[in-house]
Each structure stands twice: as structure tokens, then as C-alpha cells.
Amino acid sequence: MNSLKKVKRSVKELLSLLRYYHQFKKIAQNIQGLEVVSVGDHCLTASVLKNLGLKKHSYPFDWIFSDIRMVNHCIQDGFSTFLDRSEHIKIADSEKLSPDANFCDHRYYKEHFGILFAFNHYDISVNNVYKYYQRCVDRFVNLLRSDRKVIFICISQRICENDFHELSKTLSLYKNKYLLALNFIQREDHLYTCNITSKTENALLYSISRKESIDGTDFQTAQDLISFITVFSSFISTKNQTAPPATASPQPTR
């Protein structure tokens, strides 16, 4: 009987996910002149955007560990610290937690923001990888300085409201640049919530209760992905007049 209930629940979650996904695709297809860019805080954001067909180019925060404070610092100093080779500390094989990851630390971001293994998947101390990040940075800076509409999106479990406001303030110096920051939190009472916790003229900070960890490269449950799709669809529709209106807040799957 328990197995049957699990199967029914899985089918219900899948149907619900497909409904939200089709709605999102309709909105995404109507996006005109709008680019969506990951600003971390880990590779889940870029991976989800890629899977949804929204990742058009490579940018510096796609496949690294970051922090919303680090993003703000990078924009303010033109990524000079990010690209400073004297700050790139190659991790010895004996110190890696995984042989296929943890390639390189960034001394400044580790000391100031507590970010470990910033360059987790690619070793920026290697010349061709460094040149790749130079191209990513140039692309990011050029996009930032352009008049194009850009949604910068951060998915995290630890966004501080004050740090959110600081990045929003920095982005407000540029035309048509918006920030959607999503805090996926673990509630002890297991209640489902999806609320706007802070708002500025160019940015929204959401607090969303999660069912599973979001430490990997994809959402682990239908509910967490549906939450993302619904909130993201709503935000996109406000920035793109040709998009159809989004539905109300997602309902928890059971």
C-alpha cells in the first residue's frame, strides 16, 4: 500500500511539474531582447538555466562557488581581484575533497567571504582556463554596460538581506539590470512557504521553503523546481511586456 501511495504521489508531482514547465516555456519563448545570467552562488543556477534553454553564453559565475557579496565586489572593482593571478591558490591533490573537483582557491574571497574552492570545477591557474575566464568577464562587463535587459539570478541558501540590498544598489547604476535572488530555506516545521522578503525598484528577494538540499547541479524534487519556475516566470513577465501573465504562487506537492 505504501508503495502504491508513493507511485501515485510521484505521478501527481510529474503531472504538476509538466504543467508548470509548459507554462514556463510559453513565457520563455516570448522573451525578446532579455538575457538571463547566473550570479551563483553555485553551479545549480547555471545548470538549471541551461536545462531550460535560457543559458545563451558563458559568464564568470556559472561554474564556481561564489557569494552575493563577492558578486558585488567583482562588479565594483571591474573583476580585477577576480582575475588577479596572485590570488589564485592551486589546491594540492592531497587536500581535495574530490579528485575531480576543488581545483583552486581564491585567497581574497576565501579570507573576506569564507568561500572555499571558488574554482571548484576548472583550474584557473592553468593558462587556457584563465583565458576562458577573461572572455567570460569581458562578456559580463560588456553586457552590464549595455542597454540590454538582463535578469541576474542567484539561487542560494544563505542570502543576507543587507547584502541583497547592496548588490541591488550597485546594479541600479546600470540601465535595465535586474536581480532575482532566491533563498531556499529548510523549515523545521516543514511548512511550505514562498514569500517576498525584500524588494527594491530593480530586485526581489524570495524566501522559499525547500524539500531537499540544493547543493547539487539540479533540484532534487518537483516541488523545489516548480517553486523556481513559478517565481522566475512571474519575474520575467514583469520585465517583458509580451509575456503572458504568470499564475499564482505554487502549491506544495504532497
Coordinates of C-alpha atoms in Angstrom, one line a residue:
M1 CA 0.0 0.0 0.0
N2 CA 2.8 2.4 0.9
S3 CA 4.5 1.7 -2.5
L4 CA 1.2 2.4 -4.3
K5 CA 0.9 5.7 -2.5
K6 CA 4.5 6.7 -3.4
V7 CA 3.8 5.9 -7.1
K8 CA 0.6 8.0 -7.1
R9 CA 2.5 10.8 -5.4
S10 CA 5.3 10.6 -8.0
V11 CA 2.8 10.6 -10.9
K12 CA 1.0 13.6 -9.4
E13 CA 4.2 15.5 -8.9
L14 CA 5.3 14.7 -12.5
L15 CA 2.0 16.0 -14.0
S16 CA 2.2 19.1 -11.9
L17 CA 5.8 19.7 -13.0
L18 CA 4.9 19.3 -16.7
R19 CA 2.0 21.8 -16.3
Y20 CA 4.3 24.4 -14.8
Y21 CA 7.1 23.6 -17.3
H22 CA 4.8 24.1 -20.3
Q23 CA 3.6 27.4 -18.9
F24 CA 7.2 28.5 -18.4
K25 CA 8.2 27.5 -21.9
K26 CA 5.4 29.7 -23.3
I27 CA 6.8 32.7 -21.3
A28 CA 10.4 31.9 -22.3
Q29 CA 9.5 31.7 -26.0
N30 CA 8.1 35.2 -25.8
I31 CA 11.2 36.8 -24.3
Q32 CA 12.6 39.5 -26.6
G33 CA 15.9 41.2 -26.0
L34 CA 16.1 39.8 -22.5
E35 CA 19.1 37.8 -21.2
V36 CA 19.2 35.7 -18.1
V37 CA 22.6 35.4 -16.3
S38 CA 23.7 33.3 -13.3
V39 CA 25.4 35.0 -10.4
G40 CA 25.7 31.9 -8.3
D41 CA 26.1 31.1 -5.7
H42 CA 27.0 27.7 -7.1
C43 CA 26.6 25.8 -10.4
L44 CA 22.9 24.8 -9.8
T45 CA 21.8 28.2 -11.2
A46 CA 23.7 27.9 -14.5
S47 CA 22.8 24.2 -14.8
V48 CA 19.0 24.9 -14.4
L49 CA 19.2 27.8 -16.9
K50 CA 21.0 25.6 -19.4
N51 CA 18.5 22.7 -19.0
L52 CA 15.6 25.2 -19.6
G53 CA 17.3 26.5 -22.7
L54 CA 18.0 30.0 -21.3
K55 CA 21.7 29.9 -21.0
K56 CA 22.9 31.8 -24.1
H57 CA 26.6 32.4 -23.2
S58 CA 29.2 31.6 -20.6
Y59 CA 29.7 34.1 -17.7
P60 CA 32.2 34.1 -14.8
F61 CA 29.8 32.9 -12.0
D62 CA 28.4 29.9 -13.9
W63 CA 30.5 27.1 -12.6
I64 CA 32.2 28.4 -9.5
F65 CA 31.3 28.8 -5.8
S66 CA 30.5 32.4 -5.1
D67 CA 28.6 34.7 -2.7
I68 CA 26.3 37.7 -3.4
R69 CA 28.9 39.9 -1.6
M70 CA 31.6 38.5 -4.0
V71 CA 29.4 39.3 -7.0
N72 CA 29.0 42.9 -5.8
H73 CA 32.7 43.2 -5.1
C74 CA 33.6 41.9 -8.6
I75 CA 31.3 44.4 -10.3
Q76 CA 32.6 47.3 -8.2
D77 CA 36.3 46.6 -8.9
G78 CA 35.8 45.5 -12.5
F79 CA 36.8 41.9 -11.7
S80 CA 40.4 43.0 -11.1
T81 CA 40.6 40.9 -7.9
F82 CA 38.8 38.0 -9.6
L83 CA 41.4 37.8 -12.3
D84 CA 44.4 38.6 -10.1
R85 CA 46.6 35.6 -10.6
S86 CA 48.5 36.1 -7.3
E87 CA 45.2 35.4 -5.6
H88 CA 44.7 32.0 -7.3
I89 CA 45.9 29.2 -5.0
K90 CA 46.1 25.8 -6.6
I91 CA 44.8 23.0 -4.3
A92 CA 47.1 20.1 -3.8
D93 CA 45.6 16.7 -4.6
S94 CA 46.1 15.6 -1.0
E95 CA 43.8 18.5 0.1
K96 CA 41.0 17.9 -2.3
L97 CA 37.7 16.5 -1.0
S98 CA 37.2 15.1 -4.5
P99 CA 39.8 14.1 -7.2
D100 CA 37.6 15.7 -9.9
A101 CA 36.8 19.0 -8.1
N102 CA 38.3 21.6 -5.6
F103 CA 40.9 22.7 -8.1
C104 CA 41.7 26.2 -7.0
D105 CA 41.0 28.7 -4.1
H106 CA 40.8 32.4 -4.4
R107 CA 42.7 33.9 -1.5
Y108 CA 40.8 37.2 -1.2
Y109 CA 37.3 35.7 -1.4
K110 CA 38.3 32.9 1.0
E111 CA 39.6 35.4 3.6
H112 CA 36.9 38.0 3.2
F113 CA 33.8 36.0 2.3
G114 CA 34.6 32.5 3.5
I115 CA 34.3 30.9 0.1
L116 CA 36.2 27.6 -0.2
F117 CA 37.3 26.1 -3.5
A118 CA 35.9 29.1 -5.5
F119 CA 37.1 27.5 -8.8
N120 CA 35.7 24.1 -8.0
H121 CA 35.4 22.6 -11.5
Y122 CA 38.1 24.4 -13.5
D123 CA 41.6 25.3 -12.5
I124 CA 42.0 29.0 -13.3
S125 CA 45.8 28.7 -12.6
V126 CA 46.1 26.9 -15.9
N127 CA 46.6 29.4 -18.8
N128 CA 43.8 28.2 -21.2
V129 CA 41.3 28.2 -18.3
Y130 CA 42.4 31.7 -17.2
K131 CA 41.8 32.9 -20.8
Y132 CA 38.4 31.3 -20.7
Y133 CA 37.5 33.3 -17.6
Q134 CA 38.9 36.5 -19.1
R135 CA 36.5 36.0 -22.0
C136 CA 33.6 35.4 -19.5
V137 CA 34.5 38.5 -17.6
D138 CA 34.7 40.7 -20.8
R139 CA 31.3 39.3 -21.9
F140 CA 29.8 40.0 -18.5
V141 CA 31.1 43.6 -18.2
N142 CA 30.1 44.4 -21.8
L143 CA 26.6 43.1 -21.1
L144 CA 26.4 45.0 -17.8
R145 CA 27.3 48.3 -19.6
S146 CA 24.9 47.8 -22.5
D147 CA 21.3 48.9 -22.6
R148 CA 20.0 45.3 -22.9
K149 CA 17.5 44.0 -20.3
V150 CA 19.3 41.5 -18.1
I151 CA 18.0 39.4 -15.2
F152 CA 20.8 38.3 -12.9
I153 CA 19.7 35.4 -10.8
C154 CA 21.1 34.0 -7.6
I155 CA 19.9 30.7 -6.0
S156 CA 21.3 30.1 -2.5
Q157 CA 20.5 29.0 1.0
R158 CA 22.3 31.9 2.7
I159 CA 21.5 35.3 1.2
C160 CA 21.6 38.1 3.8
E161 CA 19.1 40.9 3.2
N162 CA 21.6 43.7 3.6
D163 CA 23.9 42.0 1.0
F164 CA 21.0 41.8 -1.3
H165 CA 20.3 45.5 -1.0
E166 CA 24.0 46.3 -1.6
L167 CA 24.0 44.3 -4.9
S168 CA 20.7 45.8 -5.9
K169 CA 22.1 49.3 -5.3
T170 CA 25.2 48.5 -7.5
L171 CA 23.1 47.1 -10.3
S172 CA 20.8 50.2 -10.2
L173 CA 23.8 52.2 -11.6
Y174 CA 23.3 50.3 -14.9
K175 CA 20.3 50.5 -17.3
N176 CA 17.8 47.7 -17.4
K177 CA 19.6 45.4 -15.0
Y178 CA 17.5 43.4 -12.6
L179 CA 18.2 40.9 -9.8
L180 CA 16.2 37.9 -8.7
A181 CA 17.6 36.3 -5.5
L182 CA 16.1 33.1 -4.2
N183 CA 16.8 31.9 -0.7
F184 CA 15.8 28.2 -0.4
I185 CA 15.5 27.6 3.3
Q186 CA 14.9 24.5 5.5
R187 CA 12.0 24.9 7.8
E188 CA 11.9 22.8 11.0
D189 CA 8.1 22.7 10.9
H190 CA 8.2 21.5 7.2
L191 CA 5.5 24.1 6.2
Y192 CA 5.6 25.3 2.6
T193 CA 6.2 29.0 2.2
C194 CA 7.1 31.1 -0.8
N195 CA 7.3 34.8 0.2
I196 CA 8.9 38.0 -1.0
T197 CA 11.2 39.1 1.9
S198 CA 12.7 42.2 0.4
K199 CA 12.0 44.4 -2.7
T200 CA 13.7 47.3 -4.5
E201 CA 13.0 49.0 -7.8
N202 CA 15.2 46.6 -9.6
A203 CA 15.3 43.5 -7.4
L204 CA 13.4 40.9 -5.5
L205 CA 14.5 38.6 -2.7
Y206 CA 12.4 35.5 -2.1
S207 CA 12.4 33.1 0.8
I208 CA 11.2 29.6 -0.3
S209 CA 11.0 26.5 1.9
R210 CA 12.8 23.6 0.3
K211 CA 12.1 19.9 0.5
E212 CA 15.7 18.8 -0.3
S213 CA 19.2 20.2 -0.4
I214 CA 20.0 22.4 -3.3
D215 CA 23.8 21.8 -3.1
G216 CA 24.0 19.8 -6.4
T217 CA 23.6 20.7 -10.1
D218 CA 19.8 20.3 -10.2
F219 CA 16.7 20.5 -8.0
Q220 CA 16.1 17.2 -6.3
T221 CA 12.3 17.4 -6.0
A222 CA 9.4 18.5 -8.2
Q223 CA 8.3 21.0 -5.6
D224 CA 11.6 22.9 -5.5
L225 CA 11.7 23.0 -9.3
I226 CA 8.1 24.2 -9.5
S227 CA 8.8 26.9 -6.9
F228 CA 11.7 28.1 -9.0
I229 CA 9.8 28.0 -12.3
T230 CA 6.8 29.8 -10.9
V231 CA 8.7 32.6 -9.2
F232 CA 11.0 33.0 -12.2
S233 CA 8.1 33.1 -14.6
S234 CA 6.4 35.8 -12.6
F235 CA 9.6 37.9 -12.5
I236 CA 10.2 37.5 -16.2
S237 CA 6.6 38.5 -17.1
T238 CA 7.1 41.8 -15.2
K239 CA 10.2 42.6 -17.3
N240 CA 8.9 41.5 -20.6
Q241 CA 5.5 43.0 -21.7
T242 CA 5.0 40.4 -24.4
A243 CA 5.0 37.5 -21.9
P244 CA 1.6 36.1 -20.8
P245 CA 0.8 36.7 -17.1
A246 CA 2.1 34.1 -14.6
T247 CA -0.1 32.1 -12.3
A248 CA -0.3 32.5 -8.6
S249 CA 2.2 31.1 -6.1
P250 CA 3.0 27.4 -6.5
Q251 CA 1.2 24.9 -4.2
P252 CA 3.2 22.3 -2.4
T253 CA 3.2 18.8 -3.8
R254 CA 2.3 16.1 -1.3

